[in-house]
Amino acid sequence: MPKVHHKPLLTIIICLLPFFFFQKIMAQENNAVPISLSTVLYDIEIKYDIKFSYVDEDVKNIYIPPISSKELRDVLDHIQNHTQLKIKRLNERYYTISKSKTIDVCAKVLDNYKENTVTGSSVEVLGSDIALITDDQGQFHLKDIPRNSIIQIKHIGFKPLFIAAEELMSHNPCKTLLLDLNYEQLNEVIVYQFLTTGLSKEMDASIQMTSKDFGILPGLIEPDVLQTIQALPGIESIDETVSNINIRGGTNDQNLILWDGIKMYQSGHFFGLISAFNPYLTDKVTLIKNGTSAQYGGGVSGVLDIESKNDITGDFYGGAGFNLINGDVYGEIPIADNAAFQFSARRSLTDFFDTPTYKQFFNRAFQDSQIIGNTGQFEELKRTEDFYFYDFTGKFLFDINPAHKIRVSFINIHNKLDYSEQDLSAPSETQSRLNQTNISFGGSLESEWNTVFSSKINTYYTRYNLDSEHTTVNSPQLLSQENEVIETGLKANTFYKLSESLNWLNGYEFTETGILNFSDVTQPPYSNKIKGVMRTHVLFSEMEYTSPNTKLYARGGMRLNYNENLNTFSELRLEPRLNVNYEFANHLKIELQGEYKNQTTHQVVDLEQNFLGIEKRRWYIADPDNPLIPLPITKSKQGSIGLNYDHHSLYVGLEGFYKDVKGISARTQGFQSEGEFNEELGGYTVKGLEFLINKKTKNYSAWLSYGYNVNDYRFNDIDPRKFPNNLDIRHTITFAGNYTYNQFKFGVGLNYRTGKPYTRPDAENPVDNNFFPSRIAFEKPNSSRLPEYLRADASAIYNFNLTPRIKATTGISVLNFINRKNILNRYYQINENDEIETVESISLGLTPNVSFRVAF
């Protein structure tokens, strides 16, 4: 056999031995156990015959790696490099050791999940102006920072990390820090798609709408806030307007409407047919029917909290569009990395050209002037008008830092009308002018002090004006009316997270509301002026609990209200709130809500027939001692219990409720019979049942809802004392659905309800001639009902891209496509010949609308 030569292999092994030996030494050094600095100093003193002078506290609990060098200078440098202590030589034998006031630190930031590099984290030395961000390797280095300082490290999506600066020195390589992912526990969403995308039912039974995710509802081609909520059980508008939303049998003025924390006294355009809030800068809308959080007060019926977009995106975005009523534009302009400005503007097109939609809206607004005489024929009237509306909003967003944010908001809403009407059968003409304006400013400071404590301060100023004039051309009579509301508010909330399951909310709220009402008539001469100021101080506290398995949710709170009318009275009232939700079986939950509320403002409904039948609502301050219009503080209590099942694509909900409201005036209810009941005070009680079944999939959603209400007035000075409420709609049924196919969305729905109550003249003796002028003699109040209401709506939307960046949407809708003439209201008046005339309000007829929008 040939010999095998091993010399080359042996040579390689011999050459590699030093390298392996060196690697072993380095590994031993790196893995060596750190030694106490006190021990090291004692050994050095013995070995080198030297002495150290130092404060024991300065070297206590300090550990350094073992020292490999034998040279004294190298040993001392090793100690200084790993401790950043200052070693000063006094003479050949004595040395001093002291702490330096500043140190150098470094670290590498990773996440605690997969230990990925977290670049762009903010690093701040608290109590100083020293700050920087980590590099593309997640590292940072700071020199000459105070030794006793605290360093804060933050990044979006992670919990803030606080660490002592001394913990980051003496590391080579730099110490690794792990940031914890921020798993924020949100309120559980019971139904993600509730009727349509963008609507969801929250854990506390409130309904939340997000405009950007909004799908489609029958009759709607835009995410109109006040139109959308009418698709929900228990909410409707008895006269088809968005400015008269009735939540569980309450009047519109009993709803609390907030826009960016500002209380709104005007919510609609075109006499309530169009919402005054631009939906395209709206982030979310929260609707609450019962079980309200203790932080809300001021409306005894429902709460509608509208919030505009609140985050700085850093990019410019916007959009524009038009329909057959108005055009609008909106956008966000970045000012800096931490500042931006949002804006929206909308204006009607009605004073430039007429459209089929405008004609239907106009006829709906002014049809009360369509009078049926005693012959049963409509009187022929000639009408001319000049009408327009606009609204615009602005919002400034500024982040002082990630934990402190300032927001400033502004909104202006305006309606203007000049109107004249001529009766062709008689030489008479009337002219009217109406201006309605709401201007509001608001600001807030949101602060996150640490991971468990945050606060928010909100302040606002709002001013509402309604000016109107009515003249009769053929007579010297001039009627002037003015309504002005000025309100300032301050609200401070603190939020404390006691544990993962328990939250604690506390706060203080102050509002001052001043309301002026002025009326003047030239013939016969009459004038009155009513002014009131109400100040309200509120303390509130609330606890919120969510069990670890999320099966139980409970929220309980209390509001302590001190209402002070500067003219007459003051009152202290305690209002408890309760909201409980418990999943007692798989996908089956029981809900229990209850609340006490009060409100100190009212809308008096003016239905004077000499103003063309246009309904004017004027705000008043509660004042039971006012001789002209006595209005008490309205108080309510409500309780409800519900059961709902939600699993996969099926939702079924059933809820019963009882609501009792005291302290209402007949003047706020819109009576149109027997002197409008003068100034009687009373209350009403609503007992109701709401049912909803919703089948939903990725492509379609279909639902059936049913509402049953028994809504009765109580007035001790009226015979009978108990009778049906003007808003007593016993049965309401909605059957609707929507379907999505690729970029197309379709919606169709049918709405049915029983007619509202009204009062007819007495059949045997309709006219009472014992008075001058003669009066109508009526039957028992609200003893008759209008015919049932039926309306079918449809809509369709198509989404497409004009360019990779510009998205477009076009839509078409038809309200009441069966063109049914529904009677919304009926009342009676007596003419100069002592003849009774019938005045009727008819619903919108077949009303088409089209829209086109772009977004970028």
Short mmCIF file of N, CA, C and O in Angstrom, two decimals, residues 150-209:
data_model
loop_
_atom_site.label_atom_id
_atom_site.label_comp_id
_atom_site.label_asym_id
_atom_site.label_seq_id
_atom_site.Cartn_x
_atom_site.Cartn_y
_atom_site.Cartn_z
N ILE A 150 -33.22 60.13 34.20
CA ILE A 150 -34.07 59.04 33.71
C ILE A 150 -34.25 59.21 32.21
O ILE A 150 -34.53 60.31 31.72
N ILE A 151 -34.11 58.12 31.49
CA ILE A 151 -34.25 58.14 30.03
C ILE A 151 -35.58 57.50 29.65
O ILE A 151 -35.92 56.41 30.14
N GLN A 152 -36.33 58.18 28.79
CA GLN A 152 -37.61 57.66 28.29
C GLN A 152 -37.44 57.28 26.81
O GLN A 152 -36.96 58.06 26.02
N ILE A 153 -37.88 56.05 26.48
CA ILE A 153 -37.81 55.56 25.11
C ILE A 153 -39.22 55.24 24.66
O ILE A 153 -39.92 54.45 25.31
N LYS A 154 -39.66 55.85 23.53
CA LYS A 154 -41.03 55.67 23.05
C LYS A 154 -41.02 55.37 21.56
O LYS A 154 -40.15 55.82 20.82
N HIS A 155 -42.03 54.61 21.17
CA HIS A 155 -42.26 54.33 19.75
C HIS A 155 -43.72 53.95 19.58
O HIS A 155 -44.30 53.27 20.44
N ILE A 156 -44.33 54.39 18.48
CA ILE A 156 -45.73 54.07 18.23
C ILE A 156 -45.91 52.56 18.16
O ILE A 156 -45.18 51.85 17.48
N GLY A 157 -46.90 52.05 18.88
CA GLY A 157 -47.19 50.62 18.90
C GLY A 157 -46.51 49.89 20.04
O GLY A 157 -46.70 48.68 20.19
N PHE A 158 -45.69 50.62 20.84
CA PHE A 158 -44.98 49.99 21.96
C PHE A 158 -45.24 50.79 23.23
O PHE A 158 -45.53 51.99 23.18
N LYS A 159 -45.14 50.12 24.36
CA LYS A 159 -45.27 50.80 25.64
C LYS A 159 -44.02 51.61 25.92
O LYS A 159 -42.91 51.17 25.62
N PRO A 160 -44.14 52.81 26.47
CA PRO A 160 -42.96 53.61 26.81
C PRO A 160 -42.07 52.87 27.82
O PRO A 160 -42.56 52.17 28.70
N LEU A 161 -40.75 53.03 27.68
CA LEU A 161 -39.78 52.41 28.58
C LEU A 161 -39.02 53.51 29.31
O LEU A 161 -38.50 54.44 28.68
N PHE A 162 -38.97 53.41 30.63
CA PHE A 162 -38.23 54.36 31.45
C PHE A 162 -37.08 53.60 32.13
O PHE A 162 -37.30 52.54 32.74
N ILE A 163 -35.88 54.14 32.04
CA ILE A 163 -34.71 53.45 32.59
C ILE A 163 -33.73 54.48 33.13
O ILE A 163 -33.57 55.57 32.57
N ALA A 164 -33.06 54.12 34.25
CA ALA A 164 -32.05 55.00 34.83
C ALA A 164 -30.83 55.03 33.93
O ALA A 164 -30.40 54.01 33.38
N ALA A 165 -30.25 56.22 33.76
CA ALA A 165 -29.11 56.39 32.87
C ALA A 165 -27.93 55.52 33.32
O ALA A 165 -27.19 54.98 32.49
N GLU A 166 -27.75 55.36 34.62
CA GLU A 166 -26.61 54.58 35.13
C GLU A 166 -26.66 53.12 34.69
O GLU A 166 -25.63 52.46 34.61
N GLU A 167 -27.89 52.62 34.37
CA GLU A 167 -28.00 51.23 33.94
C GLU A 167 -27.49 51.03 32.52
O GLU A 167 -27.31 49.89 32.08
N LEU A 168 -27.27 52.11 31.79
CA LEU A 168 -26.85 52.00 30.39
C LEU A 168 -25.37 52.31 30.20
O LEU A 168 -24.88 52.32 29.07
N MET A 169 -24.66 52.58 31.26
CA MET A 169 -23.21 52.80 31.12
C MET A 169 -22.47 51.50 31.43
O MET A 169 -23.07 50.50 31.83
N SER A 170 -21.20 51.50 31.18
CA SER A 170 -20.34 50.35 31.52
C SER A 170 -20.70 49.11 30.74
O SER A 170 -20.58 48.00 31.23
N HIS A 171 -21.20 49.27 29.50
CA HIS A 171 -21.52 48.10 28.69
C HIS A 171 -20.78 48.17 27.36
O HIS A 171 -20.86 49.15 26.64
N ASN A 172 -20.07 47.14 27.07
CA ASN A 172 -19.36 47.02 25.80
C ASN A 172 -19.47 45.57 25.31
O ASN A 172 -18.84 44.70 25.87
N PRO A 173 -20.36 45.28 24.36
CA PRO A 173 -21.11 46.25 23.56
C PRO A 173 -22.25 46.88 24.37
O PRO A 173 -22.48 46.52 25.51
N CYS A 174 -22.98 47.81 23.69
CA CYS A 174 -24.06 48.53 24.36
C CYS A 174 -25.15 47.57 24.82
O CYS A 174 -25.39 46.53 24.21
N LYS A 175 -25.83 47.96 25.89
CA LYS A 175 -26.88 47.13 26.45
C LYS A 175 -28.08 47.07 25.51
O LYS A 175 -28.41 48.04 24.83
N THR A 176 -28.72 45.92 25.46
CA THR A 176 -29.91 45.74 24.63
C THR A 176 -31.16 45.97 25.47
O THR A 176 -31.30 45.43 26.56
N LEU A 177 -32.07 46.81 24.93
CA LEU A 177 -33.33 47.10 25.60
C LEU A 177 -34.47 46.55 24.75
O LEU A 177 -34.49 46.71 23.53
N LEU A 178 -35.44 45.94 25.41
CA LEU A 178 -36.59 45.35 24.72
C LEU A 178 -37.84 46.17 25.03
O LEU A 178 -38.18 46.37 26.19
N LEU A 179 -38.51 46.63 23.96
CA LEU A 179 -39.76 47.37 24.12
C LEU A 179 -40.93 46.41 24.06
O LEU A 179 -41.00 45.54 23.18
N ASP A 180 -41.87 46.58 24.99
CA ASP A 180 -43.07 45.74 25.01
C ASP A 180 -44.08 46.27 24.00
O ASP A 180 -44.35 47.47 23.94
N LEU A 181 -44.63 45.36 23.22
CA LEU A 181 -45.69 45.73 22.30
C LEU A 181 -46.89 46.25 23.08
O LEU A 181 -47.22 45.73 24.15
N ASN A 182 -47.54 47.27 22.56
CA ASN A 182 -48.68 47.90 23.24
C ASN A 182 -49.97 47.25 22.77
O ASN A 182 -50.52 47.61 21.73
N TYR A 183 -50.45 46.27 23.52
CA TYR A 183 -51.72 45.62 23.20
C TYR A 183 -52.83 46.39 23.90
O TYR A 183 -53.16 46.13 25.04
N GLU A 184 -53.37 47.39 23.20
CA GLU A 184 -54.42 48.22 23.81
C GLU A 184 -55.75 47.48 23.80
O GLU A 184 -56.21 47.03 22.76
N GLN A 185 -56.34 47.35 24.97
CA GLN A 185 -57.62 46.65 25.08
C GLN A 185 -58.75 47.61 24.75
O GLN A 185 -59.02 48.57 25.44
N LEU A 186 -59.43 47.33 23.63
CA LEU A 186 -60.53 48.16 23.18
C LEU A 186 -61.84 47.54 23.63
O LEU A 186 -61.91 46.36 23.95
N ASN A 187 -62.90 48.37 23.63
CA ASN A 187 -64.22 47.83 23.90
C ASN A 187 -64.57 46.79 22.85
O ASN A 187 -64.38 47.00 21.66
N GLU A 188 -65.05 45.66 23.30
CA GLU A 188 -65.37 44.59 22.37
C GLU A 188 -66.50 45.00 21.44
O GLU A 188 -67.49 45.60 21.86
N VAL A 189 -66.31 44.76 20.17
CA VAL A 189 -67.35 45.04 19.19
C VAL A 189 -68.20 43.80 19.04
O VAL A 189 -67.73 42.73 18.65
N ILE A 190 -69.48 43.90 19.37
CA ILE A 190 -70.36 42.75 19.29
C ILE A 190 -70.67 42.42 17.83
O ILE A 190 -70.65 41.27 17.42
N VAL A 191 -70.94 43.45 17.03
CA VAL A 191 -71.23 43.23 15.62
C VAL A 191 -70.33 44.15 14.82
O VAL A 191 -70.41 45.37 14.96
N TYR A 192 -69.46 43.59 13.97
CA TYR A 192 -68.59 44.44 13.15
C TYR A 192 -69.41 45.13 12.08
O TYR A 192 -69.33 46.32 11.90
N GLN A 193 -70.21 44.36 11.34
CA GLN A 193 -71.10 44.96 10.35
C GLN A 193 -72.51 44.90 10.89
O GLN A 193 -73.12 43.85 10.96
N PHE A 194 -73.00 46.06 11.25
CA PHE A 194 -74.34 46.16 11.82
C PHE A 194 -75.20 46.90 10.80
O PHE A 194 -75.09 48.10 10.65
N LEU A 195 -76.01 46.16 10.06
CA LEU A 195 -76.81 46.64 8.94
C LEU A 195 -75.93 46.90 7.72
O LEU A 195 -76.21 46.43 6.62
N THR A 196 -74.87 47.68 7.85
CA THR A 196 -73.96 47.93 6.75
C THR A 196 -72.57 48.14 7.32
O THR A 196 -72.40 48.34 8.52
N THR A 197 -71.54 48.08 6.45
CA THR A 197 -70.18 48.31 6.91
C THR A 197 -70.06 49.73 7.43
O THR A 197 -70.67 50.66 6.92
N GLY A 198 -69.24 49.89 8.45
CA GLY A 198 -69.08 51.21 9.06
C GLY A 198 -70.00 51.46 10.22
O GLY A 198 -69.84 52.45 10.92
N LEU A 199 -70.98 50.56 10.45
CA LEU A 199 -71.84 50.64 11.62
C LEU A 199 -71.51 49.46 12.53
O LEU A 199 -71.44 48.32 12.05
N SER A 200 -71.33 49.72 13.80
CA SER A 200 -71.01 48.64 14.73
C SER A 200 -71.70 48.88 16.06
O SER A 200 -71.93 50.03 16.46
N LYS A 201 -72.04 47.80 16.72
CA LYS A 201 -72.62 47.88 18.06
C LYS A 201 -71.54 47.56 19.07
O LYS A 201 -70.89 46.51 19.00
N GLU A 202 -71.35 48.48 20.03
CA GLU A 202 -70.26 48.34 20.99
C GLU A 202 -70.71 47.57 22.22
O GLU A 202 -71.88 47.26 22.41
N MET A 203 -69.73 47.28 23.08
CA MET A 203 -69.99 46.52 24.29
C MET A 203 -71.04 47.18 25.18
O MET A 203 -71.86 46.50 25.80
N ASP A 204 -71.06 48.52 25.22
CA ASP A 204 -72.02 49.23 26.08
C ASP A 204 -73.35 49.49 25.39
O ASP A 204 -74.13 50.32 25.86
N ALA A 205 -73.61 48.81 24.27
CA ALA A 205 -74.86 48.90 23.50
C ALA A 205 -74.98 50.19 22.70
O ALA A 205 -76.00 50.40 22.05
N SER A 206 -73.97 51.04 22.72
CA SER A 206 -73.99 52.22 21.85
C SER A 206 -73.71 51.80 20.41
O SER A 206 -73.13 50.74 20.16
N ILE A 207 -74.13 52.64 19.48
CA ILE A 207 -73.90 52.38 18.06
C ILE A 207 -72.83 53.35 17.58
O ILE A 207 -72.92 54.56 17.82
N GLN A 208 -71.82 52.82 16.88
CA GLN A 208 -70.74 53.67 16.38
C GLN A 208 -70.69 53.61 14.86
O GLN A 208 -70.77 52.53 14.27
N MET A 209 -70.56 54.76 14.26
CA MET A 209 -70.46 54.88 12.81
C MET A 209 -69.11 55.45 12.45
O MET A 209 -68.69 56.47 13.00
#
